[in-house]
Coordinates of N, CA and C in Angstrom, one line a residue:
M1 N -0.2 -70.7 70.5 CA -0.2 -69.3 70.6 C -1.0 -68.8 71.9
S2 N -0.3 -68.0 72.7 CA -1.0 -67.6 73.9 C -0.8 -66.1 74.1
S3 N -1.6 -65.5 75.0 CA -1.5 -64.1 75.3 C -0.2 -63.8 76.0
L4 N 0.3 -64.8 76.7 CA 1.6 -64.7 77.4 C 2.7 -64.6 76.4
E5 N 2.7 -65.5 75.4 CA 3.7 -65.5 74.3 C 3.6 -64.1 73.6
L6 N 2.4 -63.6 73.3 CA 2.3 -62.4 72.6 C 2.9 -61.2 73.4
L7 N 2.6 -61.2 74.7 CA 3.2 -60.2 75.6 C 4.7 -60.2 75.6
A8 N 5.2 -61.5 75.7 CA 6.7 -61.6 75.7 C 7.3 -61.2 74.4
A9 N 6.6 -61.5 73.3 CA 7.1 -61.1 72.0 C 7.2 -59.5 71.9
L10 N 6.1 -58.9 72.3 CA 6.1 -57.4 72.2 C 7.1 -56.8 73.1
L11 N 7.3 -57.3 74.3 CA 8.3 -56.7 75.2 C 9.7 -57.0 74.6
G12 N 9.9 -58.2 74.0 CA 11.2 -58.5 73.4 C 11.5 -57.6 72.2
A13 N 10.6 -57.3 71.4 CA 10.8 -56.4 70.2 C 11.1 -55.0 70.7
I14 N 10.4 -54.5 71.7 CA 10.7 -53.2 72.2 C 12.1 -53.2 72.8
S15 N 12.5 -54.2 73.5 CA 13.8 -54.2 74.2 C 14.9 -54.2 73.1
V16 N 14.8 -55.1 72.1 CA 15.9 -55.2 71.1 C 15.9 -53.9 70.3
Y17 N 14.8 -53.3 70.0 CA 14.8 -52.0 69.3 C 15.5 -51.0 70.1
L18 N 15.3 -50.9 71.4 CA 16.0 -49.9 72.2 C 17.5 -50.2 72.3
S19 N 17.9 -51.5 72.2 CA 19.3 -51.9 72.2 C 19.9 -51.4 70.9
V20 N 19.3 -51.6 69.8 CA 19.8 -51.1 68.5 C 20.0 -49.6 68.6
R21 N 19.2 -48.9 69.3 CA 19.3 -47.4 69.4 C 20.3 -47.0 70.5
Q22 N 20.8 -48.0 71.2 CA 21.7 -47.8 72.4 C 21.0 -47.0 73.5
N23 N 19.8 -47.3 73.6 CA 18.9 -46.6 74.6 C 19.0 -47.4 75.9
I24 N 19.3 -46.8 77.0 CA 19.5 -47.5 78.3 C 18.2 -48.2 78.8
W25 N 17.0 -47.8 78.3 CA 15.8 -48.4 78.7 C 15.6 -49.8 78.1
S26 N 16.6 -50.2 77.2 CA 16.5 -51.6 76.7 C 16.7 -52.6 77.8
W27 N 17.4 -52.2 78.9 CA 17.7 -53.2 79.9 C 16.5 -53.4 80.8
P28 N 15.8 -52.4 81.4 CA 14.7 -52.7 82.2 C 13.6 -53.5 81.4
T29 N 13.4 -53.1 80.1 CA 12.4 -53.8 79.4 C 12.8 -55.2 79.1
A30 N 14.1 -55.5 79.0 CA 14.6 -56.8 78.8 C 14.4 -57.7 80.1
I31 N 14.5 -57.1 81.2 CA 14.3 -57.8 82.5 C 12.8 -58.4 82.5
V32 N 11.9 -57.5 82.2 CA 10.5 -57.9 82.2 C 10.2 -59.0 81.1
N33 N 10.8 -58.7 80.0 CA 10.7 -59.7 78.9 C 11.1 -61.1 79.2
V34 N 12.3 -61.2 79.8 CA 12.8 -62.5 80.1 C 12.0 -63.3 81.2
V35 N 11.5 -62.5 82.1 CA 10.6 -63.2 83.1 C 9.4 -63.8 82.5
V36 N 8.8 -63.1 81.6 CA 7.6 -63.6 80.9 C 8.0 -64.8 80.0
Y37 N 9.1 -64.7 79.3 CA 9.5 -65.8 78.4 C 9.9 -67.0 79.2
A38 N 10.4 -66.9 80.4 CA 10.7 -68.1 81.2 C 9.4 -69.0 81.3
F39 N 8.3 -68.4 81.5 CA 7.0 -69.1 81.6 C 6.6 -69.7 80.3
V40 N 6.8 -69.0 79.2 CA 6.5 -69.5 77.9 C 7.3 -70.7 77.5
F41 N 8.6 -70.7 77.8 CA 9.5 -71.8 77.5 C 9.3 -73.0 78.4
Y42 N 8.9 -72.7 79.6 CA 8.6 -73.8 80.5 C 7.4 -74.6 79.9
Q43 N 6.4 -73.9 79.5 CA 5.2 -74.6 78.9 C 5.6 -75.4 77.6
A44 N 6.6 -74.9 76.9 CA 7.0 -75.5 75.6 C 8.0 -76.6 75.8
K45 N 8.4 -76.9 77.1 CA 9.5 -77.8 77.4 C 10.8 -77.5 76.7
L46 N 11.1 -76.3 76.6 CA 12.4 -75.8 76.1 C 13.2 -75.3 77.3
Y47 N 13.7 -76.3 78.1 CA 14.2 -76.0 79.4 C 15.5 -75.2 79.4
A48 N 16.3 -75.4 78.4 CA 17.6 -74.6 78.3 C 17.2 -73.1 78.1
D49 N 16.2 -72.9 77.2 CA 15.8 -71.5 76.9 C 15.1 -70.9 78.2
M50 N 14.4 -71.8 78.9 CA 13.8 -71.3 80.2 C 14.9 -70.8 81.2
G51 N 15.8 -71.7 81.4 CA 16.9 -71.4 82.3 C 17.7 -70.2 81.8
L52 N 17.9 -70.1 80.5 CA 18.6 -68.9 79.9 C 17.9 -67.6 80.3
Q53 N 16.6 -67.6 80.5 CA 16.0 -66.3 80.8 C 16.4 -65.8 82.2
V54 N 16.7 -66.7 83.1 CA 17.2 -66.3 84.4 C 18.5 -65.7 84.3
I55 N 19.4 -66.3 83.5 CA 20.7 -65.7 83.3 C 20.6 -64.4 82.5
Y56 N 19.7 -64.3 81.5 CA 19.5 -63.0 80.8 C 19.1 -61.9 81.8
A57 N 18.3 -62.3 82.8 CA 17.8 -61.3 83.8 C 19.1 -60.7 84.5
A58 N 19.9 -61.6 84.9 CA 21.2 -61.1 85.6 C 22.1 -60.3 84.7
L59 N 22.2 -60.8 83.4 CA 23.0 -60.1 82.5 C 22.4 -58.7 82.1
S60 N 21.1 -58.6 82.2 CA 20.4 -57.3 81.9 C 20.7 -56.3 83.0
V61 N 20.7 -56.8 84.3 CA 21.1 -55.9 85.4 C 22.5 -55.4 85.2
Y62 N 23.4 -56.4 84.8 CA 24.8 -56.1 84.6 C 25.0 -55.1 83.4
G63 N 24.3 -55.4 82.3 CA 24.4 -54.6 81.1 C 23.9 -53.1 81.4
W64 N 22.9 -53.0 82.2 CA 22.3 -51.7 82.6 C 23.4 -50.9 83.2
Y65 N 24.1 -51.5 84.2 CA 25.2 -50.9 84.9 C 26.4 -50.6 83.9
E66 N 26.8 -51.5 83.1 CA 27.9 -51.4 82.2 C 27.7 -50.2 81.2
W67 N 26.5 -50.2 80.6 CA 26.2 -49.1 79.7 C 26.2 -47.7 80.3
L68 N 25.9 -47.6 81.6 CA 25.9 -46.4 82.3 C 27.3 -46.0 82.8
Y69 N 28.1 -47.0 83.3 CA 29.3 -46.7 84.0 C 30.5 -47.5 83.6
G70 N 30.4 -48.3 82.5 CA 31.5 -49.2 82.1 C 32.6 -48.6 81.3
G71 N 32.4 -47.3 80.9 CA 33.4 -46.7 80.1 C 34.6 -46.1 81.0
A72 N 35.5 -45.4 80.3 CA 36.6 -44.8 81.0 C 36.1 -43.9 82.1
N73 N 36.7 -44.0 83.3 CA 36.4 -43.2 84.5 C 34.9 -43.2 84.8
R74 N 34.3 -44.4 84.7 CA 32.9 -44.7 85.1 C 31.9 -43.8 84.2
T75 N 32.3 -43.7 83.0 CA 31.4 -42.9 82.1 C 30.6 -44.0 81.2
A76 N 29.8 -43.4 80.3 CA 29.0 -44.3 79.4 C 29.9 -45.1 78.6
L77 N 29.5 -46.4 78.3 CA 30.3 -47.3 77.5 C 30.1 -47.0 76.0
H78 N 31.1 -47.1 75.2 CA 31.0 -46.9 73.8 C 31.3 -48.3 73.0
V79 N 30.8 -48.3 71.8 CA 30.9 -49.5 71.0 C 32.4 -49.7 70.6
T80 N 32.8 -51.0 70.8 CA 34.2 -51.4 70.3 C 34.1 -52.7 69.6
R81 N 35.2 -53.1 69.0 CA 35.3 -54.4 68.3 C 35.8 -55.5 69.3
T82 N 35.5 -56.7 69.0 CA 35.9 -57.9 69.8 C 37.3 -58.3 69.3
A83 N 38.2 -58.3 70.3 CA 39.6 -58.8 69.9 C 39.6 -60.2 69.5
P84 N 40.4 -60.6 68.6 CA 40.4 -62.0 68.1 C 40.6 -63.1 69.2
R85 N 41.4 -62.8 70.2 CA 41.6 -63.7 71.3 C 40.3 -63.9 72.1
L86 N 39.7 -62.8 72.4 CA 38.4 -62.8 73.1 C 37.4 -63.6 72.3
G87 N 37.3 -63.3 71.0 CA 36.4 -64.0 70.1 C 36.6 -65.5 70.2
A88 N 37.9 -66.0 70.2 CA 38.2 -67.4 70.2 C 37.7 -68.0 71.6
V89 N 38.0 -67.3 72.7 CA 37.6 -67.8 74.0 C 36.0 -67.9 74.1
L90 N 35.3 -66.9 73.6 CA 33.9 -66.9 73.6 C 33.3 -68.0 72.7
T91 N 34.0 -68.3 71.6 CA 33.5 -69.4 70.8 C 33.7 -70.8 71.5
L92 N 34.8 -70.9 72.2 CA 35.0 -72.2 73.0 C 34.0 -72.3 74.1
I93 N 33.7 -71.2 74.8 CA 32.7 -71.2 75.8 C 31.4 -71.6 75.3
A94 N 31.0 -71.1 74.2 CA 29.7 -71.4 73.6 C 29.6 -72.9 73.2
L95 N 30.7 -73.4 72.6 CA 30.7 -74.8 72.2 C 30.7 -75.8 73.4
A96 N 31.5 -75.5 74.4 CA 31.6 -76.3 75.6 C 30.2 -76.3 76.3
G97 N 29.7 -75.1 76.5 CA 28.4 -75.0 77.1 C 27.3 -75.7 76.3
S98 N 27.3 -75.7 75.0 CA 26.4 -76.4 74.2 C 26.4 -77.9 74.4
A99 N 27.7 -78.4 74.4 CA 27.8 -79.9 74.6 C 27.4 -80.3 76.0
A100 N 27.9 -79.6 77.0 CA 27.6 -80.0 78.4 C 26.1 -79.9 78.6
L101 N 25.5 -78.8 78.3 CA 24.0 -78.7 78.5 C 23.2 -79.6 77.7
G102 N 23.6 -79.9 76.4 CA 22.9 -80.8 75.6 C 22.9 -82.2 76.2
V103 N 24.0 -82.7 76.6 CA 24.1 -84.0 77.2 C 23.3 -84.1 78.5
F104 N 23.3 -83.0 79.3 CA 22.5 -83.0 80.5 C 21.0 -83.1 80.2
L105 N 20.6 -82.2 79.3 CA 19.1 -82.2 79.0 C 18.6 -83.5 78.3
R106 N 19.5 -84.1 77.5 CA 19.1 -85.3 76.8 C 18.9 -86.4 77.9
G107 N 19.8 -86.5 78.9 CA 19.7 -87.5 79.8 C 18.8 -87.3 81.0
A108 N 18.6 -86.0 81.4 CA 17.9 -85.8 82.6 C 16.5 -85.2 82.5
T109 N 16.1 -84.8 81.3 CA 14.8 -84.2 81.1 C 14.1 -84.8 79.9
D110 N 12.9 -84.3 79.7 CA 12.1 -84.6 78.5 C 12.2 -83.5 77.4
A111 N 13.4 -82.8 77.4 CA 13.6 -81.7 76.5 C 13.2 -82.1 75.0
A112 N 12.6 -81.2 74.3 CA 12.2 -81.5 73.0 C 13.3 -81.6 72.0
L113 N 14.2 -80.6 72.1 CA 15.4 -80.5 71.2 C 16.6 -80.2 72.0
P114 N 17.1 -81.2 72.7 CA 18.2 -80.9 73.7 C 19.4 -80.2 73.2
F115 N 19.9 -80.7 72.0 CA 21.2 -80.1 71.5 C 21.0 -78.8 70.8
M116 N 20.0 -78.7 70.0 CA 19.7 -77.4 69.3 C 19.4 -76.4 70.4
D117 N 18.5 -76.7 71.3 CA 18.2 -75.8 72.4 C 19.4 -75.3 73.2
S118 N 20.3 -76.3 73.5 CA 21.5 -76.0 74.2 C 22.5 -75.1 73.4
F119 N 22.6 -75.5 72.1 CA 23.5 -74.7 71.3 C 23.1 -73.2 71.2
L120 N 21.8 -73.0 70.9 CA 21.2 -71.7 70.8 C 21.3 -70.9 72.1
S121 N 21.0 -71.6 73.2 CA 21.1 -71.0 74.5 C 22.5 -70.6 74.9
S122 N 23.5 -71.5 74.7 CA 24.9 -71.1 75.0 C 25.4 -70.0 74.1
T123 N 25.1 -70.1 72.9 CA 25.6 -69.0 71.9 C 24.9 -67.7 72.2
S124 N 23.6 -67.7 72.6 CA 22.9 -66.5 73.0 C 23.5 -65.9 74.2
L125 N 23.9 -66.7 75.2 CA 24.5 -66.1 76.3 C 25.8 -65.3 76.0
V126 N 26.6 -65.9 75.1 CA 27.8 -65.2 74.6 C 27.4 -63.9 73.9
A127 N 26.4 -64.0 73.1 CA 26.0 -62.8 72.4 C 25.5 -61.7 73.3
Q128 N 24.8 -62.1 74.3 CA 24.2 -61.2 75.3 C 25.3 -60.6 76.1
W129 N 26.3 -61.4 76.5 CA 27.5 -60.8 77.3 C 28.2 -59.8 76.4
M130 N 28.4 -60.1 75.1 CA 29.0 -59.2 74.2 C 28.2 -57.9 74.1
M131 N 26.9 -58.0 74.1 CA 26.1 -56.8 74.1 C 26.3 -55.9 75.3
T132 N 26.4 -56.6 76.5 CA 26.6 -55.8 77.7 C 27.9 -55.0 77.7
K133 N 28.8 -55.5 76.9 CA 30.1 -54.8 76.8 C 30.2 -53.9 75.5
K134 N 29.1 -53.8 74.8 CA 29.0 -53.1 73.6 C 30.0 -53.5 72.6
K135 N 30.1 -54.8 72.4 CA 31.0 -55.3 71.3 C 30.2 -55.4 70.0
L136 N 30.7 -54.7 69.0 CA 30.0 -54.6 67.7 C 29.6 -56.0 67.2
E137 N 30.4 -57.0 67.3 CA 30.2 -58.3 66.7 C 29.0 -59.1 67.4
N138 N 28.5 -58.6 68.5 CA 27.4 -59.2 69.1 C 26.3 -59.4 68.1
W139 N 26.1 -58.4 67.3 CA 25.0 -58.4 66.3 C 25.2 -59.5 65.3
L140 N 26.5 -59.8 64.9 CA 26.7 -60.9 64.0 C 26.4 -62.2 64.6
V141 N 26.7 -62.4 65.8 CA 26.3 -63.6 66.5 C 24.8 -63.7 66.6
W142 N 24.1 -62.6 66.9 CA 22.7 -62.7 67.0 C 22.0 -63.0 65.6
I143 N 22.6 -62.5 64.6 CA 22.1 -62.8 63.2 C 22.1 -64.3 63.0
G144 N 23.2 -65.0 63.3 CA 23.2 -66.4 63.1 C 22.3 -67.2 64.0
V145 N 22.2 -66.8 65.3 CA 21.3 -67.4 66.3 C 19.9 -67.2 65.9
D146 N 19.5 -66.0 65.5 CA 18.1 -65.7 65.2 C 17.6 -66.5 64.0
V147 N 18.5 -66.8 63.0 CA 18.1 -67.6 61.9 C 17.7 -69.0 62.4
L148 N 18.5 -69.6 63.2 CA 18.2 -70.9 63.8 C 17.0 -70.9 64.7
Y149 N 16.9 -69.9 65.5 CA 15.8 -69.8 66.4 C 14.4 -69.8 65.7
V150 N 14.4 -69.1 64.5 CA 13.1 -69.0 63.8 C 12.7 -70.4 63.4
G151 N 13.7 -71.2 62.9 CA 13.3 -72.6 62.5 C 12.9 -73.4 63.7
M152 N 13.6 -73.3 64.8 CA 13.2 -74.1 66.0 C 11.8 -73.8 66.5
F153 N 11.5 -72.5 66.5 CA 10.2 -72.1 67.1 C 9.1 -72.4 66.1
V154 N 9.3 -72.4 64.8 CA 8.3 -72.9 63.9 C 8.1 -74.4 64.1
F155 N 9.1 -75.1 64.3 CA 9.0 -76.6 64.5 C 8.2 -76.8 65.8
K156 N 8.4 -76.0 66.8 CA 7.7 -76.2 68.1 C 6.3 -75.5 68.1
H157 N 5.9 -75.0 67.0 CA 4.6 -74.3 66.8 C 4.4 -73.0 67.7
L158 N 5.6 -72.4 68.0 CA 5.6 -71.1 68.7 C 5.7 -70.0 67.6
Y159 N 4.6 -69.8 66.9 CA 4.6 -69.0 65.7 C 4.8 -67.5 66.0
I160 N 4.3 -67.0 67.1 CA 4.5 -65.6 67.5 C 6.0 -65.4 67.8
T161 N 6.5 -66.4 68.5 CA 7.9 -66.3 68.9 C 8.8 -66.4 67.7
A162 N 8.5 -67.3 66.7 CA 9.2 -67.4 65.5 C 9.2 -66.0 64.7
G163 N 8.0 -65.4 64.7 CA 7.9 -64.1 64.0 C 8.7 -63.1 64.7
L164 N 8.7 -63.1 66.1 CA 9.5 -62.2 66.9 C 11.0 -62.4 66.5
Y165 N 11.5 -63.6 66.4 CA 12.9 -63.8 66.1 C 13.2 -63.4 64.6
A166 N 12.2 -63.4 63.8 CA 12.4 -62.9 62.4 C 12.6 -61.3 62.5
V167 N 11.8 -60.7 63.4 CA 12.0 -59.3 63.7 C 13.3 -59.0 64.3
F168 N 13.7 -59.9 65.3 CA 15.0 -59.8 65.9 C 16.1 -59.9 64.8
L169 N 16.0 -60.7 63.9 CA 17.0 -60.9 62.8 C 17.1 -59.6 62.1
A170 N 16.0 -59.0 61.7 CA 16.1 -57.7 61.0 C 16.7 -56.6 61.9
L171 N 16.3 -56.6 63.2 CA 16.9 -55.6 64.1 C 18.4 -55.8 64.3
A172 N 18.8 -57.1 64.3 CA 20.2 -57.4 64.5 C 21.0 -56.9 63.3
V173 N 20.5 -57.0 62.1 CA 21.2 -56.4 60.9 C 21.3 -54.9 61.1
R174 N 20.1 -54.3 61.5 CA 20.1 -52.8 61.7 C 21.1 -52.4 62.8
G175 N 21.1 -53.2 63.9 CA 22.0 -53.0 65.0 C 23.4 -53.0 64.6
Y176 N 23.8 -53.9 63.8 CA 25.2 -54.0 63.3 C 25.6 -52.7 62.5
I177 N 24.7 -52.4 61.6 CA 24.9 -51.2 60.8 C 25.0 -49.9 61.7
D178 N 24.0 -49.7 62.6 CA 24.0 -48.5 63.4 C 25.2 -48.5 64.4
W179 N 25.5 -49.6 65.0 CA 26.6 -49.6 66.0 C 28.0 -49.4 65.2
R180 N 28.1 -49.9 64.0 CA 29.3 -49.7 63.3 C 29.5 -48.2 62.9
R181 N 28.4 -47.6 62.6 CA 28.4 -46.2 62.3 C 28.7 -45.4 63.5
S182 N 28.1 -45.8 64.7 CA 28.4 -45.1 65.9 C 29.9 -45.2 66.3
M183 N 30.4 -46.4 66.1 CA 31.8 -46.6 66.4 C 32.7 -45.7 65.5
A184 N 32.4 -45.6 64.2 CA 33.2 -44.8 63.3 C 33.1 -43.3 63.6
E185 N 31.9 -42.9 64.0 CA 31.7 -41.5 64.3 C 32.5 -41.1 65.5
L186 N 32.5 -42.0 66.5 CA 33.3 -41.7 67.7 C 34.8 -41.7 67.4
A187 N 35.2 -42.6 66.6 CA 36.6 -42.6 66.2 C 37.0 -41.3 65.4
G188 N 36.1 -40.8 64.7 CA 36.4 -39.6 63.9 C 36.4 -38.4 64.8
V189 N 35.7 -38.4 65.9 CA 35.7 -37.2 66.8 C 36.9 -37.2 67.7
Q190 N 37.3 -38.3 68.2 CA 38.4 -38.4 69.1 C 39.7 -38.1 68.4
P191 N 40.6 -37.3 69.1 CA 41.9 -37.0 68.5 C 42.8 -38.3 68.5
V192 N 43.7 -38.4 67.5 CA 44.6 -39.5 67.4 C 45.7 -39.3 68.4
A193 N 46.1 -40.3 69.2 CA 47.1 -40.2 70.2 C 48.5 -40.1 69.5
A194 N 49.4 -39.3 70.0 CA 50.7 -39.1 69.4 C 51.6 -40.3 69.7

């Protein structure tokens, strides 16, 4: 347990809470959060998660833009469902990324949990991309990932981070409920096309 881990956890909780609320400030807080966590994961020899933070930073910049201008006619983006075909493609991407990264980490590094770390990292990337596009099901992916992350971080004695991911789990459940409600409200306001 370190002060750096505590800072990262606090920033992460703030960022996810703001995401649940669909608040644009979730993105800048996410950028600072992932930079701090990159150092935490380096110290824990969780290299896939460390590298993931760099990608999260890029996705956070992209998400910031998408939420502001990714809707029709460069307007704010609204919550939508993930089409089945897209869901299948994203699943294949997560599985292929997990396998490739796991093999690499096992052979080229002293990674503590190369395949678990790789699976969670690849699947988290998919969930994060889904969040940048305001896909409702991103929260369902996060729920599954957060459960596994809690176990991995307890195993690695990163108790503050494990606690944070338990908070993330609760926030993901709340996010799914709130985003589903937001999507339904928007559908009720918009006129039905003839």
